[in-house]
mmCIF file of C-alpha atoms in Angstrom:
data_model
loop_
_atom_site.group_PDB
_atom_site.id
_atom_site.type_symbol
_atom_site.label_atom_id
_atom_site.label_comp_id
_atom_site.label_asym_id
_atom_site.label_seq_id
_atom_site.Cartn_x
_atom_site.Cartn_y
_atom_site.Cartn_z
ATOM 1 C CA UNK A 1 -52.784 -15.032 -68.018
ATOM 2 C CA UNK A 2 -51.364 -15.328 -71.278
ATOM 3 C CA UNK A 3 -48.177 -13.349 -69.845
ATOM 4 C CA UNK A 4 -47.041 -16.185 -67.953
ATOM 5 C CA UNK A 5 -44.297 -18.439 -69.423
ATOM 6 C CA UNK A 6 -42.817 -21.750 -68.031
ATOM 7 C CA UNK A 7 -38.915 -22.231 -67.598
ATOM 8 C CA UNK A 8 -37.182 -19.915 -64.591
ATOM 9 C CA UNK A 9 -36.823 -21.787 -61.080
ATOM 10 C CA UNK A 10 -34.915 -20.195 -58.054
ATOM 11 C CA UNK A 11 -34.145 -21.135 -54.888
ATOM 12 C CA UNK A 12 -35.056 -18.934 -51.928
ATOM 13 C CA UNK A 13 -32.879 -19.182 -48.767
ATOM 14 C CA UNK A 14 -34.887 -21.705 -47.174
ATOM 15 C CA UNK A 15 -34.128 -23.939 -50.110
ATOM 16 C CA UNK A 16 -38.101 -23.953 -51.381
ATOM 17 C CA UNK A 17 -38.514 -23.916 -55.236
ATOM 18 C CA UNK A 18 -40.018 -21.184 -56.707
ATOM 19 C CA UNK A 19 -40.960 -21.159 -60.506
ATOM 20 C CA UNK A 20 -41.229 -18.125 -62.239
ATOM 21 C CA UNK A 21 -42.618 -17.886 -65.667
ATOM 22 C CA UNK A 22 -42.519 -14.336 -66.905
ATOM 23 C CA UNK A 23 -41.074 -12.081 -69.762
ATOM 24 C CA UNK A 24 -37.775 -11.564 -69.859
ATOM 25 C CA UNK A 25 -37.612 -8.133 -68.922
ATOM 26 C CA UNK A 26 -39.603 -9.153 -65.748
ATOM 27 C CA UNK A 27 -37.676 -11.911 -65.113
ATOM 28 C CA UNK A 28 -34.526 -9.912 -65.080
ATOM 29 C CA UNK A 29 -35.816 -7.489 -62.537
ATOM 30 C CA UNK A 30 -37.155 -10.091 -60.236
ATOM 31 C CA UNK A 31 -33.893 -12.010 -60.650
ATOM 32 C CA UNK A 32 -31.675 -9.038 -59.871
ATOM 33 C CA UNK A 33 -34.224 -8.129 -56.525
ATOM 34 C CA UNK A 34 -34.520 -11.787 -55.705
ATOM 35 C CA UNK A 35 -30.520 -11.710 -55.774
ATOM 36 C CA UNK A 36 -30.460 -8.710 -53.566
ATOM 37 C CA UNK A 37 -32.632 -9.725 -50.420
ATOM 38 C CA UNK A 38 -30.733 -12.688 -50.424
ATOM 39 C CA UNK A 39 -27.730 -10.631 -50.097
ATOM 40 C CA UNK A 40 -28.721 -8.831 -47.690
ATOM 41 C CA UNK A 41 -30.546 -11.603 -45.543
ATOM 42 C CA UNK A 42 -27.341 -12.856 -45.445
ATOM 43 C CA UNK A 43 -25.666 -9.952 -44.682
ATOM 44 C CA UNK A 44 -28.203 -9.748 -41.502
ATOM 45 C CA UNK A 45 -27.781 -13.040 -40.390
ATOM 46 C CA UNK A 46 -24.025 -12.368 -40.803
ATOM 47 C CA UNK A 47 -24.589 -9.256 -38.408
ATOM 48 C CA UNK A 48 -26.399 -11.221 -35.886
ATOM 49 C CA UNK A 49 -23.958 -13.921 -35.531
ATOM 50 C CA UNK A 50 -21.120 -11.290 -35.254
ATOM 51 C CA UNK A 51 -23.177 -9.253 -32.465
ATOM 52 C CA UNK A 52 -23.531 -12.060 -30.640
ATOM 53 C CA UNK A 53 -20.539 -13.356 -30.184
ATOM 54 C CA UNK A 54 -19.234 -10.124 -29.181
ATOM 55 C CA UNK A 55 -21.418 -9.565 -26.785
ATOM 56 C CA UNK A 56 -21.277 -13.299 -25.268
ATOM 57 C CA UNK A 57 -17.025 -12.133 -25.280
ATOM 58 C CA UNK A 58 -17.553 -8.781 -23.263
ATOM 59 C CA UNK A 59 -19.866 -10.652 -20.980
ATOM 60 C CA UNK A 60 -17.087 -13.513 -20.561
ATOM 61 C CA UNK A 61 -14.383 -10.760 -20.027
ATOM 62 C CA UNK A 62 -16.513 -8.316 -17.604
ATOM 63 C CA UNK A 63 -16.902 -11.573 -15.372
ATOM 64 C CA UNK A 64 -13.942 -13.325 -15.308
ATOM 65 C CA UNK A 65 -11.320 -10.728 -15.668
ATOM 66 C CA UNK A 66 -13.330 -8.113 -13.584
ATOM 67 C CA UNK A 67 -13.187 -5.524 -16.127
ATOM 68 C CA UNK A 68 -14.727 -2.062 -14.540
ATOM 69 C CA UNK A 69 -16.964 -2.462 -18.402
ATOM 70 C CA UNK A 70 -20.058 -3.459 -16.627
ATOM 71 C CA UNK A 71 -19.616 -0.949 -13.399
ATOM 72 C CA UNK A 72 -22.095 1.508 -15.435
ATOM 73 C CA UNK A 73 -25.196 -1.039 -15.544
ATOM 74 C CA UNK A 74 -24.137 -1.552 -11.928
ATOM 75 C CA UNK A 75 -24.349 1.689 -11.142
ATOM 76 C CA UNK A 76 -27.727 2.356 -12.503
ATOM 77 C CA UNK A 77 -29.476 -0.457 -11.371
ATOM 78 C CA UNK A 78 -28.490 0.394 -7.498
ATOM 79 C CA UNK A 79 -29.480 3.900 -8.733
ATOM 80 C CA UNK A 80 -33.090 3.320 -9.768
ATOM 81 C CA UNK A 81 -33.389 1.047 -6.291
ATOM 82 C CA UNK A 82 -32.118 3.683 -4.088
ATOM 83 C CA UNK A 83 -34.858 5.965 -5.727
ATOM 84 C CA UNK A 84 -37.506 3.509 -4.399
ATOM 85 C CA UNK A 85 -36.003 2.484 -1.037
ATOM 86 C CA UNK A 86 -32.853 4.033 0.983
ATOM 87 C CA UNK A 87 -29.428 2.647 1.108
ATOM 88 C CA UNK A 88 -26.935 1.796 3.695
ATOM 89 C CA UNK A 89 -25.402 5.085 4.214
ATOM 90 C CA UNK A 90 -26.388 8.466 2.575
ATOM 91 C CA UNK A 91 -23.043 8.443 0.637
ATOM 92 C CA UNK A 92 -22.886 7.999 -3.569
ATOM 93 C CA UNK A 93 -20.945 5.105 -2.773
ATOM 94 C CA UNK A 94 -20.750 3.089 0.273
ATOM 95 C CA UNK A 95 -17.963 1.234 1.986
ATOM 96 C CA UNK A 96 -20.436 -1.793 2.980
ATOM 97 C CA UNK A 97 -21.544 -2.028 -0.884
ATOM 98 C CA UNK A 98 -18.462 -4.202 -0.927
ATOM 99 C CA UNK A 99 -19.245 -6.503 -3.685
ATOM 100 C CA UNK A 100 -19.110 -3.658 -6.452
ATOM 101 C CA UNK A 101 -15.125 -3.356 -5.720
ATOM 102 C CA UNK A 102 -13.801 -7.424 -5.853
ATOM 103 C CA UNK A 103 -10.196 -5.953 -4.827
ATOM 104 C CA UNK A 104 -11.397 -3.785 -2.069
ATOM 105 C CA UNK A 105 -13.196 -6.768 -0.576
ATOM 106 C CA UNK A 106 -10.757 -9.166 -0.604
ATOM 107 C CA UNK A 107 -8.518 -7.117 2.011
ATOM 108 C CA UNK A 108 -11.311 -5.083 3.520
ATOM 109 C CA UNK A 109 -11.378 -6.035 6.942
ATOM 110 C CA UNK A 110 -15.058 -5.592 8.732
ATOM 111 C CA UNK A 111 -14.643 -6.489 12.078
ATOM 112 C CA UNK A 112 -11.606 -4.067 12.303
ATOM 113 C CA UNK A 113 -12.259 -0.805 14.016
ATOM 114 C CA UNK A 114 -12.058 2.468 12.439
ATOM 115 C CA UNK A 115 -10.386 4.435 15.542
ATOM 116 C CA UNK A 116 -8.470 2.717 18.545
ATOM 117 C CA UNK A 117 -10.191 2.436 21.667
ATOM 118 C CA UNK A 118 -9.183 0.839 25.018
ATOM 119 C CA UNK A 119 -11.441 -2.116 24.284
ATOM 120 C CA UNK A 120 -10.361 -2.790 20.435
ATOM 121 C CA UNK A 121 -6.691 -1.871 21.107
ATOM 122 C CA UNK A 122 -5.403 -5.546 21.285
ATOM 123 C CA UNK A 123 -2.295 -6.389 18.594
ATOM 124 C CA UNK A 124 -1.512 -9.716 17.066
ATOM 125 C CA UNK A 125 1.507 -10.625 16.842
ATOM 126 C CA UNK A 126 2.593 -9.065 13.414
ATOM 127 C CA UNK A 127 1.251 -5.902 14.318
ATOM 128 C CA UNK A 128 3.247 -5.831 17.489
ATOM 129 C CA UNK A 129 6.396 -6.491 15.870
ATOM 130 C CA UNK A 130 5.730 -4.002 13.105
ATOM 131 C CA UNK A 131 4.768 -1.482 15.705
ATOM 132 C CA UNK A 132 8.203 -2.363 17.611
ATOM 133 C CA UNK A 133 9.870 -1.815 14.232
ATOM 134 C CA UNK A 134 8.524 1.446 13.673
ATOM 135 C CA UNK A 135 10.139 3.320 16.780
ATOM 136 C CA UNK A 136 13.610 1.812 15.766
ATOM 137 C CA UNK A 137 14.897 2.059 19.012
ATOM 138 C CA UNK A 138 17.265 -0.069 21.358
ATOM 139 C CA UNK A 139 14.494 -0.194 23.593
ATOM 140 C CA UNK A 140 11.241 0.324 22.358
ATOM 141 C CA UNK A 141 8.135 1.539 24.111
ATOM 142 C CA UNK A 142 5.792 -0.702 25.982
ATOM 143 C CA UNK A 143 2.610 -0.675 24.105
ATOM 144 C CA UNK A 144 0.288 -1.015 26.966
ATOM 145 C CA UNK A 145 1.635 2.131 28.547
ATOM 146 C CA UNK A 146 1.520 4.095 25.472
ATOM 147 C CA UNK A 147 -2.055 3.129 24.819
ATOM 148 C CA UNK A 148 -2.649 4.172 28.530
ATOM 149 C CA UNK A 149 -0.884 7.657 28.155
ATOM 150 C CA UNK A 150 -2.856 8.042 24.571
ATOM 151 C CA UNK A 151 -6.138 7.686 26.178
ATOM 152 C CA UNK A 152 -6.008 10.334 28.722
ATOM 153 C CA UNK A 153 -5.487 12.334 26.054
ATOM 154 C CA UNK A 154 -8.003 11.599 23.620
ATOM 155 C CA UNK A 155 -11.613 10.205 23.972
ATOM 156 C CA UNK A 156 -11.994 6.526 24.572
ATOM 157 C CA UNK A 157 -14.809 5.976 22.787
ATOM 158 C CA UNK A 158 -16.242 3.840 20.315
ATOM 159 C CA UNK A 159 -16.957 6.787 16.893
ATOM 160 C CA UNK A 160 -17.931 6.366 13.530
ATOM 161 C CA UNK A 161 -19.681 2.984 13.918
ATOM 162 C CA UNK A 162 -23.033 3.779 13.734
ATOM 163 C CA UNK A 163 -24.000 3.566 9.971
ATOM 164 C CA UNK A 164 -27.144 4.549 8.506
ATOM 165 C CA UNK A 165 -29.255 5.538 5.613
ATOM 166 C CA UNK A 166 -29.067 9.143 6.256
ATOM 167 C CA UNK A 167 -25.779 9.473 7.263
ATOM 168 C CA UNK A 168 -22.737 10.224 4.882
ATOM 169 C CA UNK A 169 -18.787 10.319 6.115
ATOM 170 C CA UNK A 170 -15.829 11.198 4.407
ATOM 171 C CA UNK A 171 -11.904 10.455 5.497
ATOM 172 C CA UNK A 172 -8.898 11.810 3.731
ATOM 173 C CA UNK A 173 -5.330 9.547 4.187
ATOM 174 C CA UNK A 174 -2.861 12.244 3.676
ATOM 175 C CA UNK A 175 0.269 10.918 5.740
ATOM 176 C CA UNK A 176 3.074 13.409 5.689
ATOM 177 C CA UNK A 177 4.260 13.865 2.079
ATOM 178 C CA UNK A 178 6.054 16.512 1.037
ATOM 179 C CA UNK A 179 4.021 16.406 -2.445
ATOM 180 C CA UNK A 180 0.964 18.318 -0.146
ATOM 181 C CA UNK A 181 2.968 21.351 0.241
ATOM 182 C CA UNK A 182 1.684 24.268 -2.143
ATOM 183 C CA UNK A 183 -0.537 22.020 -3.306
ATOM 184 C CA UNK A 184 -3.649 23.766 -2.161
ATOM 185 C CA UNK A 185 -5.725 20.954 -0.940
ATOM 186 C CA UNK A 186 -5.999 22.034 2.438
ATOM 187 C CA UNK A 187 -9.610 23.145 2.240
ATOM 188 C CA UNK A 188 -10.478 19.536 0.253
ATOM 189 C CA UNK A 189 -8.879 17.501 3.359
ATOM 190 C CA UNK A 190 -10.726 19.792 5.648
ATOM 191 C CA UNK A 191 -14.155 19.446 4.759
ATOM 192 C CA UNK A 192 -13.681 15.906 5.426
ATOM 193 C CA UNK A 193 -15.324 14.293 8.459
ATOM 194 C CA UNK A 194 -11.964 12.083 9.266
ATOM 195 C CA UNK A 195 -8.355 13.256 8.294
ATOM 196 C CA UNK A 196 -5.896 10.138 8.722
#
């Protein structure tokens, strides 16, 4: 091993020694390789340390400012367990999934009725008065005789609260804007099970 010459040291980046003791030539190349992993083992680690911290920040924002960013992995997830078992109702997207929608939870109201029946027809207070407001008149209605009068009319029954797996409903809330008219949507807010 007469090739072998005493005299180049390096550094690797753990910080080990490592003598080298070859022609110049070869100690050029190795030098100039040697030079190059370590810049781009740095380089990596650099790219590691950047990936991470963007990914810890778009995990901190998703959560705390409940950015929609995560809604995809959301939606997959409850899509591969719906293939194995069945949902709450037969819709894409149900209204009892509430914790996917943080907004629509917080005013979502459960225990609330979807259509007015004798037995659920009580007011509070606030309701009353906004339902007084409404008619704008000197002297307004008496709610328990309208709700009388309205029933003879209509079925007193108790729809649309029996949920299920196989079972999908629709509403449209159109009210009575003036934006509807030519607007051809009449056959979209007909095929829907409720029109509001």
């Amino acid at each position: 091993m007469d090739w072998m010459k005493p005299g180049l040291q390096m550094k690797d980046p753990e910080g080990l020694t490592v003598g080298f003791g070859l022609e110049s030539q070869t100690t050029e190349f190795l030098i100039y390789h040697y030079t190059m992993s370590l810049s781009k083992w740095r380089k990596i680690r650099a790219f590691t340390v950047f990936s991470c911290i963007v990914t810890f920040t778009t995990f901190l924002f998703s959560y705390t400012l409940r950015d929609p960013s995560l809604y995809f992995f959301k939606y997959a997830i409850r899509k591969s367990d719906s293939f194995f078992s069945k949902g709450q109702c037969g819709c894409r997207q149900c209204m009892t999934e509430l914790e996917d929608d943080p907004w629509f939870t917080e005013r979502f109201n459960l225990s609330v009725h979807p259509l007015m029946s004798r037995r659920n027809s009580l007011l509070t207070d606030d309701t009353y008065r906004w339902w007084q407001w409404l008619q704008a008149e000197q002297e307004p209605a008496n709610f328990s005789e309208v709700v009388e009068k309205l029933f003879q009319v209509i079925p007193d029954a108790d729809l649309y609260m029996d949920a299920g797996p196989e079972r999908c409903r629709t509403c449209a809330v159109v009210g009575n804007s003036g934006n509807l008219k030519g607007s051809r949507y009449g056959a979209l807010i007909d095929s829907n099970d409720v029109i509001i």
